[in-house]
Short mmCIF file of C-alpha atoms in Angstrom, two decimals:
data_model
loop_
_atom_site.label_atom_id
_atom_site.label_comp_id
_atom_site.label_asym_id
_atom_site.label_seq_id
_atom_site.Cartn_x
_atom_site.Cartn_y
_atom_site.Cartn_z
CA UNK A 1 118.27 83.23 91.96
CA UNK A 2 120.57 85.99 93.47
CA UNK A 3 122.15 85.95 89.93
CA UNK A 4 119.11 86.38 88.43
CA UNK A 5 117.84 88.71 90.46
CA UNK A 6 121.06 90.71 90.60
CA UNK A 7 121.09 91.20 87.22
CA UNK A 8 116.72 91.25 86.22
CA UNK A 9 116.22 94.81 85.62
CA UNK A 10 114.35 97.70 87.96
CA UNK A 11 112.25 98.56 85.11
CA UNK A 12 110.03 95.07 85.14
CA UNK A 13 105.78 95.88 85.74
CA UNK A 14 105.00 97.61 88.52
CA UNK A 15 102.36 94.77 89.25
CA UNK A 16 103.56 92.50 89.13
CA UNK A 17 103.89 91.07 92.54
CA UNK A 18 104.22 87.53 92.67
CA UNK A 19 107.96 86.70 93.02
CA UNK A 20 109.54 90.13 93.82
CA UNK A 21 111.24 91.85 97.20
CA UNK A 22 108.88 92.93 99.70
CA UNK A 23 106.02 92.18 97.64
CA UNK A 24 102.92 89.63 98.69
CA UNK A 25 100.20 89.23 98.61
CA UNK A 26 97.62 91.28 100.41
CA UNK A 27 100.27 93.51 98.24
CA UNK A 28 98.48 92.37 95.13
CA UNK A 29 94.59 92.82 96.81
CA UNK A 30 95.87 96.67 98.51
CA UNK A 31 96.48 97.90 94.34
CA UNK A 32 93.50 95.77 92.73
CA UNK A 33 90.71 97.79 95.26
CA UNK A 34 92.90 100.47 95.53
CA UNK A 35 92.65 101.02 91.62
CA UNK A 36 88.79 99.79 91.96
CA UNK A 37 87.02 101.57 94.40
CA UNK A 38 88.90 104.69 92.51
CA UNK A 39 87.67 104.59 89.90
CA UNK A 40 84.12 104.00 91.58
CA UNK A 41 84.93 107.49 92.60
CA UNK A 42 84.03 108.76 89.08
CA UNK A 43 80.76 110.02 87.64
CA UNK A 44 79.67 106.75 84.97
CA UNK A 45 81.29 104.55 86.03
CA UNK A 46 82.18 100.46 86.72
CA UNK A 47 84.84 97.59 86.68
CA UNK A 48 85.06 94.56 85.40
CA UNK A 49 87.01 92.53 87.34
CA UNK A 50 88.78 89.71 85.59
CA UNK A 51 90.18 86.67 88.18
CA UNK A 52 92.41 84.52 84.96
CA UNK A 53 93.25 80.81 85.59
CA UNK A 54 95.94 79.25 83.58
CA UNK A 55 95.97 75.97 82.58
CA UNK A 56 99.49 73.95 83.95
CA UNK A 57 101.38 77.06 83.04
CA UNK A 58 104.89 75.41 84.00
CA UNK A 59 104.14 72.14 82.82
CA UNK A 60 103.31 73.70 78.95
CA UNK A 61 106.61 76.70 78.59
CA UNK A 62 108.50 76.56 76.03
CA UNK A 63 112.75 76.52 77.72
CA UNK A 64 113.56 78.31 74.76
CA UNK A 65 111.57 81.13 74.22
CA UNK A 66 111.58 81.77 77.96
CA UNK A 67 115.61 82.49 77.82
CA UNK A 68 114.42 84.52 74.77
CA UNK A 69 112.31 86.97 77.71
CA UNK A 70 115.21 86.80 80.30
CA UNK A 71 118.20 87.82 77.69
CA UNK A 72 115.59 90.76 76.28
CA UNK A 73 115.72 91.85 79.97
CA UNK A 74 119.61 91.38 80.25
CA UNK A 75 120.66 87.96 82.25
CA UNK A 76 123.58 86.98 80.77
CA UNK A 77 124.61 84.65 78.01
CA UNK A 78 126.28 82.17 80.47
CA UNK A 79 123.50 82.21 83.07
CA UNK A 80 121.03 81.58 80.53
CA UNK A 81 122.06 78.55 79.42
CA UNK A 82 122.67 77.53 82.28
CA UNK A 83 118.41 77.44 83.24
CA UNK A 84 118.96 76.39 79.51
CA UNK A 85 120.34 73.46 80.90
CA UNK A 86 117.99 72.96 84.04
CA UNK A 87 115.02 73.51 82.52
CA UNK A 88 115.93 71.23 79.38
CA UNK A 89 114.56 67.38 79.20
CA UNK A 90 113.90 68.24 83.01
CA UNK A 91 110.08 66.83 84.64
CA UNK A 92 107.73 68.96 86.68
CA UNK A 93 105.84 66.14 87.65
CA UNK A 94 106.33 63.42 88.94
CA UNK A 95 103.69 60.41 90.98
CA UNK A 96 105.28 62.33 93.99
CA UNK A 97 105.99 65.30 93.57
CA UNK A 98 103.47 67.58 92.12
CA UNK A 99 105.09 71.40 91.28
CA UNK A 100 103.02 73.78 92.32
CA UNK A 101 103.45 77.71 90.27
CA UNK A 102 101.88 80.81 89.97
CA UNK A 103 99.00 80.14 87.73
CA UNK A 104 97.12 83.16 88.07
CA UNK A 105 96.04 86.43 86.35
CA UNK A 106 94.01 89.38 87.26
CA UNK A 107 92.84 91.59 84.87
CA UNK A 108 90.28 95.13 85.47
CA UNK A 109 87.89 96.89 83.27
CA UNK A 110 87.50 100.89 84.11
CA UNK A 111 84.55 101.19 82.43
CA UNK A 112 83.52 104.64 81.40
CA UNK A 113 80.55 105.28 79.58
CA UNK A 114 79.25 101.88 79.26
CA UNK A 115 82.20 101.61 76.42
CA UNK A 116 84.16 98.69 77.17
CA UNK A 117 85.78 98.62 74.02
CA UNK A 118 89.15 99.01 74.97
CA UNK A 119 89.09 95.95 78.14
CA UNK A 120 88.27 94.00 75.27
CA UNK A 121 90.21 94.64 72.98
CA UNK A 122 92.95 93.46 76.58
CA UNK A 123 90.82 90.59 77.00
CA UNK A 124 91.57 89.65 72.86
CA UNK A 125 95.02 90.37 72.72
CA UNK A 126 95.78 88.72 76.27
CA UNK A 127 94.08 85.37 74.31
CA UNK A 128 96.86 85.88 71.62
CA UNK A 129 99.59 86.04 73.82
CA UNK A 130 99.12 83.48 74.76
CA UNK A 131 98.13 81.46 71.91
CA UNK A 132 102.18 83.06 70.63
CA UNK A 133 103.62 81.20 74.03
CA UNK A 134 101.73 77.96 74.13
CA UNK A 135 99.93 78.97 77.27
CA UNK A 136 96.02 77.98 77.17
CA UNK A 137 93.19 80.06 79.18
CA UNK A 138 91.20 77.24 81.47
CA UNK A 139 87.74 79.66 80.81
CA UNK A 140 85.74 77.39 83.22
CA UNK A 141 87.27 77.92 86.21
CA UNK A 142 87.82 82.38 85.03
CA UNK A 143 85.57 83.93 86.40
CA UNK A 144 84.43 87.29 86.37
CA UNK A 145 83.24 90.02 88.22
CA UNK A 146 81.07 93.35 87.41
CA UNK A 147 81.47 95.96 90.80
CA UNK A 148 78.29 98.11 89.27
CA UNK A 149 77.49 100.90 92.10
CA UNK A 150 75.04 103.04 89.02
CA UNK A 151 71.22 103.29 90.26
CA UNK A 152 70.59 101.93 86.28
CA UNK A 153 72.35 99.72 85.25
CA UNK A 154 72.71 98.39 81.77
CA UNK A 155 72.66 94.14 81.74
CA UNK A 156 76.15 92.92 81.10
CA UNK A 157 76.82 90.88 78.70
CA UNK A 158 80.12 87.53 78.68
CA UNK A 159 83.10 87.70 77.56
CA UNK A 160 83.60 85.48 74.78
CA UNK A 161 87.82 83.53 75.45
CA UNK A 162 88.33 80.96 72.82
CA UNK A 163 84.56 80.27 72.44
CA UNK A 164 82.91 79.46 75.40
CA UNK A 165 81.60 82.61 77.85
CA UNK A 166 83.00 83.33 80.93
CA UNK A 167 81.01 83.07 84.40
CA UNK A 168 80.00 85.83 85.74
CA UNK A 169 79.44 85.86 89.34
CA UNK A 170 78.85 87.38 92.39
CA UNK A 171 82.06 86.48 94.62
CA UNK A 172 84.68 84.84 94.19
CA UNK A 173 88.07 84.07 96.18
CA UNK A 174 91.02 86.00 95.11
CA UNK A 175 94.50 85.52 96.67
CA UNK A 176 92.36 83.84 99.91
CA UNK A 177 90.84 87.06 100.24
CA UNK A 178 86.65 86.74 99.47
CA UNK A 179 85.10 89.69 97.72
CA UNK A 180 81.27 90.79 96.39
CA UNK A 181 80.63 92.50 93.84
CA UNK A 182 78.44 95.18 96.69
CA UNK A 183 81.77 95.07 98.03
CA UNK A 184 81.73 94.53 101.41
CA UNK A 185 83.56 92.25 103.64
CA UNK A 186 80.90 90.11 105.01
CA UNK A 187 80.85 87.24 103.30
CA UNK A 188 84.89 86.98 104.29
CA UNK A 189 84.32 88.00 107.64
CA UNK A 190 81.87 85.42 108.14
CA UNK A 191 85.00 82.56 106.47
CA UNK A 192 87.80 83.92 108.35
CA UNK A 193 85.34 83.75 111.69
CA UNK A 194 83.91 80.06 110.83
CA UNK A 195 87.41 78.94 109.75
CA UNK A 196 88.84 80.39 114.23
CA UNK A 197 85.90 78.23 115.09
CA UNK A 198 87.26 75.19 114.17
CA UNK A 199 90.27 75.98 115.36
CA UNK A 200 89.13 77.15 118.82
CA UNK A 201 86.88 73.98 119.36
CA UNK A 202 90.02 71.80 119.32
CA UNK A 203 92.03 73.91 121.96
CA UNK A 204 88.22 73.32 123.82
CA UNK A 205 88.89 69.13 123.27
CA UNK A 206 92.26 69.56 124.62
CA UNK A 207 91.51 71.81 127.07
CA UNK A 208 88.35 69.78 128.09
CA UNK A 209 90.98 66.84 127.76
CA UNK A 210 93.24 68.61 130.66
CA UNK A 211 96.50 69.13 128.74
CA UNK A 212 98.73 71.95 129.50
CA UNK A 213 98.42 75.52 128.79
CA UNK A 214 100.77 75.37 126.56
#
């Protein structure tokens, strides 16, 4: 891992947060919300937030294709061959161990004056990229949320991916945080409060059983 990180160029996608040093889910959440809310400060705008889910992303990776991409990033041949040897013929799942890798992606459609052409074209390009790279989008788990504060709102037509419509939701859970279409934090605060109450309940039971404070 150290060798890979040393050889990776500094020009990686700035909006990639996973597996990057000094980056976290908090960075992904704040960046997403900042981009959306900054856009909504402009006149006649709204945001479509697409929360994409992949089907078993890691298990569908073709090792040779991955190595070609790593080579283009600048990793030397020796390291690429070692990675290829490690991945080739190695089962990623077993009855006792399931390797879970990040398989989510978020796309923001910053819409001006009801023109969604660029956003929908990006979704089509993503679908084509997935087909070319042996990745399958899980349309059933992929959700979309529309944030629109305009007084005169028009009905939003759904997206279609591989012939299936993407469900438009009023709220969703994004990297552990509950987001709502009205941009309030009531749902997230309520969720945190309920989680805290459950944990405090166990502490009260332990105190009632006369356990030491520690």
